[in-house]
Amino acid sequence: MSEEVDRSEIDDIDSYGLPRIPLRGHYDVKRCDKRRQWVEKFSSTNLQHIGEWWANEGSDDSCSTTKLKGNAENVIGLAKVPIGVAGPLLIHGDHVNGHVLCPFATTEGALIASATRGATALSRAGGVMVQVGQQRMLRAPAFLMRSTHETRVLWDWLKENFRHFKQQVSLFSQHCVLIGMEPFYFGKSLVIQFVYETGDAAGQNMTTSATWHACKWALKKVEEELPGIRVVKFYIESNVSGDKKMAAGHLQSSRGWFVQAEAWIPEQLLRSVLKIDSKTLLQAHQTLQEGAIRVGALGSNVNVANVMASVFIATGQDVANTAESATALLHMSAVSKEELEEAQKKLFYHSDAKVYNGDTKVEEGGVYISMQLPSVVAATVGGGTMLATQKECLQIMGCHGKGTVRRLVEIIAAFALALDISTLSSIASGHFASSHERLGRNKPESGLREVHLNNEFFSKVVGSRGTLVDWTPMKVDAGTSIISELTKTEISKKVGHFGYIIHYTTNSGEVMEWPVVIKSKPLDSETATMINKMAQACGLELAVQYEKHKLDTGFRSCHTRELAIVQMEDPKLKQFLPEIYYSVSSISKDMFVYVMEYLSDENFTHLNTADDISGWTTADIKVVLRDMAKFHALFMDQLEWLQKQPWMDHAHSRETAMKLRPLWKAMLANALREFPEFWTSQVVELTTKAIDSADAMWKIFDRFPQTLIHNDCNPRNICIHKAGSVQHVSDQTDDDPRLICIYDWELARIDVPQHDLAEFLAFIVYPETSIYKRLELIEYYIVMLEKYTKQKYNRRNFLKVLDAATLDFQLNRLNMYTMAHTFKDYRFLERVVRSNSAYLLQRKSDGHLKFITMAAKL
């Protein structure tokens, strides 16, 4: 709560004994805070977040409550709306020529991503041509007369005195220029639409003031010069201006800025970026046009209002002007190859844009799209544009201050076109791949929910340790848990990692503070469906293939598999796992939850280091390789038992691999298209040969003993106990007393141990590292595996199996990572792809990998 209110300053009861908001007209921080405290008391709420002012409150006019006069009344705080940037978008206009970012203030998920996708397509096509026309700001006062004859006489007089009106307007505003007057007759009423240009300001307030003073002057002059007529009543606004309203007039003549944007998109770009073909896109556009006509929509577009509202909020515009500003006409038509080539010559002439991966090379026809926005009301000076965050958002676009409003309008139009083409493409392609699937189709009461995290739950966690006192949430860094991250935003139940601090009393009466982490698993079907949604957004072929094979990619039973493994009682395995305190596994309730120890920097090193491996020394790497060999050795003689477990996934077989080849090729095509900078043609060629050689690769896996592998074995899921912090019983006899802790076992499976080794080395070895250094690490792992299995392994055979496992990691896992990377930036990915590829290309250069070259020839 705020500081105690000084009642001597509070006047919150009016003369009728009714409550009223106190301290009206005051804008200093102290009184704004007191006003907020009054609201807290009045509404029985705590307005802690609303009351957070600017970090540098009062340092300048843009972040001072005293300067909010004219922007808001009865101020009690600030609204924090998320701001993201869309783009970059290549724009060619009279006031913009280059790549531009655009800030969107919105809480609508996927909006900015969609606008960015559209910007990518348009930029690769050569950019957007924009033209901004005339500005017209309207104010429409009404004069009530005694007859229609008097309305005609009055209009004739007003028309003859137009130049005097201009002079009167100039007396009251330096920026407001009267450029025209238009009459509207309504019986005995005459409405005059005053047309202004207002420069960099939106001009709604200044035109109101200027019109008021000019009309007051006119009323006085009419009384002097036209004694035979009388103005019965005068109103400053009649609604004919269409201020903040959807109106047909905004299409016929502007209120604000008139601006147009256009672009030409080749067929191959439609397919590669927007995942659509021109025929389907044009059919969808026609359907939406027909729908707009049927409901009587003003204009025809997809969702221009989203751009207007989010950009207006971000940049301090009057958001109510979205009503007229979003009036737009989207046009689309097919164009020939020759028309596209001619258009691209013009587009690339205007910029330094380079042909991107051949996408802009015209091989067939495409579409022409244009957007007409006749009434964009925008400003770069005055009003909310002077506030701190709004000012910064305008600066992102180079649009703050005098002389920049035309640039702003051009940018808005270009991004409106980008969002519309992206959204329309999504609508048009939605039927291609099971978009009807919903992750939230479970029973309302299914899955872990907030209501389940109660005293009863935490008492079971405490168990025999003592008696629960209380529990509070604790923020935890879940790292880059991709599966949970992908699904948790799409389903209503709690999924992912959640930290809590538990206080309990021991049997001896001592109060203990105990941090724990709850992990709640999504179902395998929920995970597969979420990945399927990503595949749909990556193109038709990938969507179709993933839909066919979504549970053959290793995710079947992933929600039960991890719980089964962490609940194993084998002390030799448990020494490598986080300590598990409590678990719930309920098929009927779709609840798969366990409570584990909190992995903190106090007891562990190398937590969540996938993005930055600079802290890993050779000694650290060898600790992981040694313990990896140890847990691999544990299960080499337990295969029969493992294979009988209901939670074990058996998809990684030769038969499944042969079926998955079309999916792998579709993912590889997406990787090359989206990230050619590290999925180079050389890497793609090698990976394609591996796909074609799947049969030969899987025969190689039969040459080595299988075991339980983690199958997600990298620094995202591995850390190291600090020396002296290990609490599990260990038979460690090596010089280094540390042990690894390996977690997130949802993808574990039966396979050759080289799979884990290949993945860990791809993550932990820099791409430029000598292959001999990598081979030294491989040799160390082999020695450790021989030690714990008491077996000897032929080095040549081991490396051949490792090569096949490294290729499998490339086409299976790195392909999947790359698909996710299309939607979220995983910093580690480029390094890992380059590292894995560098090893494979060097091995091929050294005369190995012959099994894929021979199979490819066959």
XYZ file of N, CA and C in Angstrom, residues 317-509:
579
model
N -0.390 7.300 -29.964
C -1.476 7.869 -30.758
C -2.782 7.779 -29.979
N -3.805 8.420 -30.470
C -5.143 8.281 -29.899
C -5.710 6.966 -30.411
N -5.730 5.926 -29.554
C -6.079 4.582 -30.002
C -7.514 4.502 -30.507
N -8.367 5.452 -30.094
C -9.747 5.443 -30.585
C -9.811 5.702 -32.081
N -8.763 6.321 -32.637
C -8.738 6.568 -34.077
C -8.482 5.308 -34.892
N -8.324 4.173 -34.211
C -8.279 2.893 -34.924
C -9.547 2.709 -35.750
N -10.665 3.250 -35.265
C -11.943 3.085 -35.967
C -11.852 3.519 -37.416
N -11.348 4.744 -37.686
C -11.252 5.187 -39.073
C -9.948 4.772 -39.727
N -8.880 4.669 -38.929
C -7.577 4.352 -39.510
C -7.522 2.939 -40.065
N -8.308 2.015 -39.486
C -8.306 0.629 -39.943
C -9.221 0.397 -41.130
N -9.861 1.436 -41.627
C -10.651 1.310 -42.855
C -9.681 1.113 -44.011
N -9.753 -0.038 -44.656
C -8.724 -0.366 -45.646
C -9.276 -1.275 -46.733
N -8.615 -1.228 -47.870
C -8.957 -2.082 -49.006
C -7.730 -2.904 -49.390
N -7.846 -4.218 -49.263
C -6.776 -5.133 -49.680
C -7.108 -5.675 -51.065
N -6.207 -5.439 -51.992
C -6.381 -5.946 -53.357
C -5.337 -7.026 -53.626
N -5.730 -8.014 -54.415
C -4.807 -9.090 -54.745
C -5.155 -9.642 -56.118
N -4.129 -9.893 -56.914
C -4.354 -10.452 -58.247
C -3.145 -11.259 -58.680
N -3.374 -12.177 -59.607
C -2.277 -12.989 -60.142
C -1.458 -12.156 -61.125
N -0.147 -12.422 -61.154
C 0.729 -11.741 -62.111
C 1.605 -12.783 -62.799
N 2.027 -12.447 -63.987
C 2.848 -13.358 -64.776
C 4.316 -13.254 -64.376
N 5.108 -14.176 -64.880
C 6.543 -14.160 -64.645
C 7.158 -12.868 -65.162
N 6.704 -12.422 -66.320
C 7.254 -11.205 -66.925
C 6.924 -9.979 -66.089
N 5.700 -9.909 -65.563
C 5.318 -8.776 -64.711
C 6.133 -8.758 -63.422
N 6.386 -9.931 -62.871
C 7.187 -10.010 -61.657
C 8.620 -9.561 -61.906
N 9.188 -10.005 -62.998
C 10.568 -9.621 -63.315
C 10.685 -8.117 -63.475
N 9.714 -7.498 -64.122
C 9.727 -6.054 -64.311
C 9.584 -5.335 -62.971
N 8.696 -5.854 -62.111
C 8.489 -5.242 -60.798
C 9.736 -5.354 -59.939
N 10.401 -6.494 -59.999
C 11.581 -6.684 -59.165
C 12.741 -5.801 -59.604
N 12.837 -5.530 -60.880
C 13.856 -4.589 -61.340
C 13.653 -3.238 -60.664
N 12.386 -2.832 -60.596
C 12.066 -1.541 -59.986
C 12.326 -1.571 -58.478
N 11.950 -2.681 -57.824
C 12.129 -2.778 -56.382
C 13.595 -2.802 -55.994
N 14.398 -3.610 -56.663
C 15.802 -3.723 -56.293
C 16.603 -2.501 -56.718
N 16.068 -1.745 -57.653
C 16.719 -0.490 -58.026
C 16.667 0.499 -56.869
N 15.608 0.361 -56.061
C 15.386 1.324 -54.976
C 16.164 0.995 -53.711
N 16.873 -0.135 -53.663
C 17.524 -0.508 -52.414
C 18.802 -1.283 -52.669
N 19.480 -1.583 -51.577
C 20.681 -2.410 -51.629
C 20.351 -3.867 -51.354
N 19.074 -4.246 -51.444
C 18.672 -5.616 -51.125
C 19.369 -6.610 -52.035
N 19.720 -7.738 -51.462
C 20.387 -8.789 -52.217
C 19.440 -9.963 -52.403
N 19.643 -10.710 -53.462
C 18.838 -11.902 -53.702
C 19.084 -12.878 -52.560
N 18.028 -13.331 -51.908
C 18.159 -14.201 -50.743
C 17.963 -15.647 -51.170
N 19.045 -16.409 -51.200
C 18.975 -17.847 -51.405
C 18.194 -18.227 -52.653
N 18.203 -17.369 -53.636
C 17.505 -17.688 -54.877
C 16.015 -17.443 -54.827
N 15.471 -17.064 -53.656
C 14.023 -16.889 -53.546
C 13.505 -15.802 -54.470
N 14.319 -14.764 -54.713
C 13.829 -13.648 -55.502
C 14.073 -13.842 -56.997
N 14.686 -14.944 -57.353
C 14.841 -15.253 -58.761
C 13.513 -15.787 -59.280
N 12.934 -15.105 -60.236
C 11.593 -15.443 -60.689
C 11.640 -16.662 -61.604
N 10.956 -17.719 -61.204
C 10.889 -18.928 -62.013
C 9.502 -19.145 -62.587
N 8.489 -18.536 -61.974
C 7.112 -18.622 -62.462
C 6.382 -17.367 -62.018
N 5.067 -17.382 -62.075
C 4.304 -16.195 -61.715
C 4.232 -15.984 -60.225
N 3.212 -15.267 -59.794
C 3.043 -14.978 -58.376
C 1.819 -14.127 -58.161
N 1.857 -13.265 -57.164
C 0.717 -12.399 -56.879
C 1.179 -10.962 -56.705
N 0.279 -10.053 -57.049
C 0.436 -8.630 -56.755
C -0.533 -8.315 -55.633
N -0.052 -7.632 -54.586
C -0.931 -7.249 -53.487
C -0.769 -5.758 -53.224
N -1.868 -5.133 -52.852
C -1.806 -3.715 -52.490
C -2.784 -3.433 -51.368
N -2.461 -2.433 -50.609
C -3.293 -2.010 -49.483
C -3.520 -0.509 -49.596
N -4.790 -0.106 -49.598
C -5.135 1.317 -49.609
C -5.719 1.674 -48.247
N -5.094 2.655 -47.592
C -5.528 3.141 -46.284
C -5.841 4.627 -46.433
N -7.094 4.987 -46.615
C -7.414 6.381 -46.927
C -7.495 7.318 -45.725
N -7.492 6.772 -44.498
C -7.775 7.644 -43.348
C -6.952 7.272 -42.126
N -5.640 7.362 -42.245
C -4.763 7.049 -41.115
C -4.517 8.319 -40.304
N -4.986 8.321 -39.073
C -4.809 9.464 -38.180
C -3.591 9.192 -37.304
N -2.505 9.901 -37.546
C -1.259 9.627 -36.824
C -0.495 10.912 -36.596
N 0.420 10.870 -35.626
C 1.207 12.057 -35.271
C 2.583 11.644 -34.791
N 3.530 12.537 -34.909
C 4.871 12.326 -34.339
C 5.255 13.461 -33.388
N 4.342 14.392 -33.167
C 4.543 15.436 -32.160
C 3.245 15.580 -31.379
N 3.363 16.080 -30.145
C 2.194 16.379 -29.345
C 1.564 15.145 -28.729
N 0.606 15.388 -27.837
C -0.168 14.311 -27.237
C 0.692 13.264 -26.560
N 0.321 12.008 -26.738
C 1.032 10.906 -26.108
C 2.374 10.596 -26.717
N 2.714 11.198 -27.845
C 4.003 10.916 -28.478
C 5.169 11.449 -27.659
N 4.883 12.307 -26.691
C 5.951 12.904 -25.897
C 6.267 12.104 -24.636
N 5.475 11.057 -24.335
C 5.742 10.247 -23.154
C 6.947 9.335 -23.381
N 7.547 8.872 -22.315
C 8.865 8.224 -22.388
C 8.891 7.001 -23.296
N 8.073 5.978 -23.001
C 8.133 4.756 -23.794
C 7.610 4.984 -25.202
N 6.594 5.834 -25.324
C 6.038 6.124 -26.649
C 7.064 6.851 -27.518
N 7.785 7.742 -26.911
C 8.844 8.472 -27.620
C 9.917 7.503 -28.119
N 10.293 6.559 -27.255
C 11.316 5.582 -27.651
C 10.832 4.694 -28.785
N 9.559 4.309 -28.746
C 9.017 3.475 -29.828
C 9.042 4.221 -31.166
N 8.708 5.492 -31.128
C 8.801 6.293 -32.350
C 10.248 6.403 -32.822
N 11.167 6.499 -31.878
C 12.578 6.599 -32.241
C 13.087 5.314 -32.888
N 12.528 4.178 -32.501
C 12.903 2.906 -33.142
C 12.695 2.998 -34.649
N 11.627 3.692 -35.042
C 11.295 3.809 -36.471
C 11.861 5.070 -37.106
N 12.565 5.889 -36.307
C 13.064 7.156 -36.839
C 11.950 8.146 -37.093
N 10.948 8.146 -36.218
C 9.740 8.930 -36.473
C 9.361 9.870 -35.334
N 10.305 10.275 -34.513
C 9.922 11.185 -33.434
C 10.302 12.617 -33.788
N 9.343 13.506 -33.624
C 9.619 14.921 -33.847
C 9.121 15.426 -35.183
N 9.423 16.682 -35.451
C 8.910 17.351 -36.639
C 9.473 16.731 -37.919
N 8.637 16.728 -38.947
C 9.068 16.286 -40.266
C 9.105 14.788 -40.454
N 8.498 14.004 -39.527
C 8.598 12.540 -39.617
C 7.264 11.832 -39.735
N 6.148 12.558 -39.745
C 4.851 11.877 -39.724
C 4.597 11.095 -41.007
N 5.045 11.609 -42.169
C 4.838 10.869 -43.415
C 5.602 9.546 -43.389
N 6.786 9.561 -42.783
C 7.555 8.320 -42.632
C 6.770 7.317 -41.786
N 6.197 7.800 -40.678
C 5.426 6.923 -39.809
C 4.254 6.300 -40.550
N 3.538 7.101 -41.306
C 2.370 6.607 -42.032
C 2.785 5.561 -43.070
N 3.908 5.783 -43.740
C 4.388 4.802 -44.721
C 4.737 3.476 -44.037
N 5.361 3.555 -42.879
C 5.736 2.334 -42.150
C 4.494 1.568 -41.700
N 3.505 2.299 -41.175
C 2.272 1.654 -40.721
C 1.597 0.925 -41.877
N 1.522 1.577 -43.031
C 0.874 0.960 -44.194
C 1.609 -0.300 -44.633
N 2.935 -0.236 -44.638
C 3.728 -1.394 -45.072
C 3.525 -2.569 -44.135
N 3.495 -2.318 -42.833
C 3.304 -3.415 -41.880
C 1.862 -3.914 -41.882
N 0.903 -3.050 -42.194
C -0.474 -3.514 -42.353
C -0.565 -4.504 -43.515
N 0.150 -4.223 -44.586
C 0.178 -5.140 -45.721
C 0.861 -6.452 -45.329
N 1.954 -6.353 -44.580
C 2.688 -7.552 -44.155
C 1.821 -8.454 -43.289
N 1.110 -7.872 -42.327
C 0.270 -8.691 -41.456
C -0.880 -9.315 -42.234
N -1.494 -8.564 -43.144
C -2.624 -9.099 -43.893
C -2.225 -10.269 -44.778
N -1.075 -10.181 -45.457
C -0.675 -11.283 -46.344
C -0.307 -12.516 -45.524
N 0.270 -12.308 -44.345
C 0.624 -13.438 -43.491
C -0.624 -14.097 -42.912
N -1.539 -13.290 -42.403
C -2.753 -13.843 -41.797
C -3.618 -14.529 -42.836
N -3.762 -13.917 -44.000
C -4.551 -14.531 -45.062
C -3.944 -15.872 -45.479
N -2.627 -15.938 -45.536
C -1.962 -17.199 -45.888
C -2.243 -18.271 -44.845
N -2.243 -17.877 -43.570
C -2.544 -18.841 -42.507
C -3.971 -19.347 -42.609
N -4.889 -18.432 -42.899
C -6.292 -18.831 -43.056
C -6.432 -19.787 -44.226
N -5.783 -19.448 -45.333
C -5.928 -20.240 -46.557
C -5.310 -21.620 -46.435
N -4.209 -21.741 -45.684
C -3.518 -23.026 -45.615
C -3.949 -23.865 -44.426
N -4.872 -23.367 -43.625
C -5.235 -24.054 -42.390
C -5.786 -25.449 -42.578
N -6.424 -25.730 -43.734
C -7.047 -27.038 -43.914
C -6.059 -28.109 -44.313
N -4.809 -27.756 -44.539
C -3.867 -28.729 -45.077
C -3.439 -29.765 -44.050
N -3.417 -29.436 -42.781
C -2.828 -30.369 -41.818
C -3.453 -30.270 -40.439
N -4.578 -30.894 -40.259
C -5.155 -31.147 -38.925
C -5.172 -29.941 -38.008
N -5.531 -28.787 -38.529
C -5.556 -27.612 -37.666
C -6.728 -27.657 -36.685
N -7.602 -28.660 -36.882
C -8.735 -28.781 -35.972
C -8.335 -29.360 -34.630
N -7.112 -29.912 -34.538
C -6.696 -30.498 -33.273
C -6.541 -29.419 -32.216
N -6.999 -29.700 -31.016
C -6.881 -28.747 -29.920
C -6.195 -29.418 -28.739
N -5.233 -28.699 -28.191
C -4.521 -29.241 -27.037
C -5.392 -29.193 -25.786
N -6.374 -28.313 -25.766
C -7.185 -28.177 -24.564
C -8.410 -29.049 -24.557
N -8.376 -30.178 -25.274
C -9.581 -30.989 -25.390
C -9.785 -31.908 -24.187
N -8.843 -31.935 -23.240
C -8.994 -32.803 -22.080
C -10.170 -32.360 -21.220
N -10.556 -33.248 -20.354
C -11.620 -32.909 -19.418
C -11.204 -31.689 -18.605
N -12.165 -30.794 -18.251
C -11.809 -29.563 -17.531
C -11.011 -29.828 -16.260
N -11.271 -30.973 -15.591
C -10.597 -31.206 -14.322
C -9.282 -31.966 -14.494
N -8.858 -32.269 -15.735
C -7.674 -33.100 -15.925
C -6.393 -32.285 -15.812
N -5.296 -32.998 -15.510
C -3.996 -32.365 -15.433
C -3.774 -31.630 -14.116
N -2.501 -31.272 -13.877
C -2.155 -30.527 -12.667
C -2.655 -29.097 -12.775
N -3.338 -28.644 -11.741
C -3.853 -27.288 -11.719
C -3.520 -26.647 -10.373
N -3.692 -25.364 -10.316
C -3.328 -24.620 -9.108
C -4.030 -25.174 -7.878
N -5.264 -25.643 -8.072
C -6.046 -26.122 -6.940
C -5.423 -27.360 -6.310
N -4.648 -28.119 -7.100
C -4.023 -29.335 -6.576
C -2.827 -29.030 -5.673
N -2.251 -27.864 -5.836
C -1.079 -27.494 -5.039
C -1.560 -26.868 -3.736
N -1.905 -27.723 -2.801
C -2.500 -27.282 -1.543
C -1.751 -27.910 -0.369
N -2.243 -27.717 0.820
C -1.580 -28.252 2.020
C -1.479 -29.772 1.977
N -2.510 -30.419 1.465
C -2.485 -31.879 1.395
C -1.337 -32.353 0.493
N -1.186 -31.689 -0.659
C -0.122 -32.067 -1.593
C 1.252 -31.885 -0.944
N 1.494 -30.708 -0.377
C 2.813 -30.424 0.174
C 3.088 -31.221 1.453
N 2.048 -31.619 2.163
C 2.240 -32.495 3.318
C 2.763 -33.855 2.873
N 2.274 -34.329 1.719
C 2.766 -35.598 1.174
C 4.213 -35.458 0.708
N 4.562 -34.273 0.218
C 5.949 -34.041 -0.180
C 6.859 -34.104 1.044
N 6.437 -33.447 2.104
C 7.234 -33.457 3.340
C 7.329 -34.866 3.906
N 6.218 -35.599 3.872
C 6.219 -36.985 4.316
C 6.704 -37.159 5.735
N 7.596 -38.121 5.928
C 8.076 -38.466 7.273
C 9.107 -37.481 7.807
N 9.467 -36.478 7.000
C 10.461 -35.498 7.460
C 9.940 -34.663 8.624
N 8.608 -34.490 8.655
C 8.049 -33.678 9.729
C 6.650 -33.208 9.398
N 6.289 -32.006 9.889
C 4.940 -31.464 9.721
C 5.010 -30.169 8.917
N 4.173 -30.090 7.885
C 4.145 -28.900 7.026
C 3.739 -27.664 7.817
N 4.464 -26.558 7.578
C 4.104 -25.269 8.164
C 3.444 -24.394 7.097
N 4.172 -24.128 6.000
C 3.612 -23.347 4.902
C 4.456 -23.581 3.647
N 4.044 -22.993 2.561
C 4.764 -23.114 1.282
C 4.492 -21.875 0.443
N 5.518 -21.423 -0.257
C 5.391 -20.229 -1.098
C 6.078 -20.481 -2.440
N 5.565 -19.878 -3.517
C 6.211 -20.047 -4.832
C 7.613 -19.462 -4.847
N 8.464 -20.032 -5.658
C 9.845 -19.588 -5.810
C 10.185 -19.594 -7.294
N 10.805 -18.532 -7.782
C 11.173 -18.458 -9.188
C 12.333 -19.394 -9.467
N 12.219 -20.190 -10.537
C 13.305 -21.083 -10.930
C 13.626 -20.869 -12.401
N 14.869 -21.103 -12.739
C 15.307 -21.038 -14.129
C 15.195 -22.434 -14.706
N 14.193 -22.612 -15.593
C 13.981 -23.932 -16.185
C 14.869 -24.163 -17.387
N 15.766 -23.234 -17.664
C 16.668 -23.400 -18.806
C 15.902 -23.383 -20.109
N 16.238 -24.290 -20.991
C 15.601 -24.345 -22.306
C 14.850 -25.651 -22.460
N 13.979 -25.958 -21.519
C 13.180 -27.178 -21.600
C 12.192 -27.044 -22.742
N 12.580 -27.536 -23.896
C 11.856 -27.230 -25.128
C 10.467 -27.846 -25.138
N 10.338 -29.114 -24.724
C 9.043 -29.779 -24.793
C 8.021 -29.068 -23.918
N 8.388 -28.806 -22.658
C 7.454 -28.101 -21.766
C 7.168 -26.700 -22.279
N 8.196 -26.046 -22.796
C 8.044 -24.675 -23.268
C 7.071 -24.597 -24.435
N 7.120 -25.593 -25.317
C 6.264 -25.585 -26.495
C 4.802 -25.807 -26.131
N 4.559 -26.626 -25.106
C 3.187 -27.007 -24.809
C 2.512 -26.147 -23.765
N 3.270 -25.545 -22.846
C 2.625 -24.903 -21.698
C 1.792 -23.692 -22.077
N 2.106 -23.046 -23.206
C 1.321 -21.882 -23.607
C 0.040 -22.271 -24.333
N -0.113 -23.558 -24.646
C -1.246 -23.990 -25.457
C -2.287 -24.767 -24.664
N -1.996 -25.128 -23.430
C -2.944 -25.902 -22.640
C -3.160 -25.215 -21.305
N -4.313 -25.493 -20.720
C -4.698 -24.764 -19.512
C -4.082 -25.344 -18.245
N -3.704 -26.614 -18.257
C -3.125 -27.189 -17.045
C -1.682 -26.716 -16.876
N -1.148 -26.925 -15.674
C 0.219 -26.502 -15.378
C 1.201 -27.513 -15.971
N 2.097 -27.009 -16.808
C 3.112 -27.844 -17.442
C 4.445 -27.138 -17.313
N 5.497 -27.881 -16.967
C 6.819 -27.291 -16.850
C 7.377 -27.417 -15.447
N 8.290 -26.518 -15.088
C 8.964 -26.531 -13.799
C 8.439 -25.390 -12.925
N 8.157 -25.703 -11.661
C 7.615 -24.715 -10.738
C 8.351 -24.845 -9.398
N 8.940 -23.752 -8.956
C 9.691 -23.779 -7.714
C 8.844 -23.393 -6.514
N 9.122 -24.032 -5.382
C 8.421 -23.704 -4.137
C 9.405 -23.802 -2.980
N 9.213 -22.944 -1.989
C 9.940 -23.045 -0.720
C 8.973 -23.584 0.321
N 9.324 -24.725 0.876
C 8.486 -25.373 1.893
C 9.108 -25.144 3.271
N 8.284 -24.748 4.209
C 8.711 -24.699 5.612
C 8.002 -25.835 6.360
N 8.779 -26.611 7.094
C 8.188 -27.687 7.875
C 8.928 -27.817 9.210
N 8.252 -28.420 10.162
C 8.832 -28.654 11.479
C 9.263 -30.104 11.583
N 10.520 -30.334 11.933
C 11.021 -31.696 12.090
C 10.435 -32.326 13.345
N 10.647 -33.614 13.490
C 10.125 -34.326 14.664
C 10.756 -33.822 15.950
N 11.915 -33.166 15.808
C 12.570 -32.613 17.000
C 12.166 -31.166 17.267
N 11.271 -30.616 16.403
C 10.764 -29.260 16.622
C 11.499 -28.171 15.885
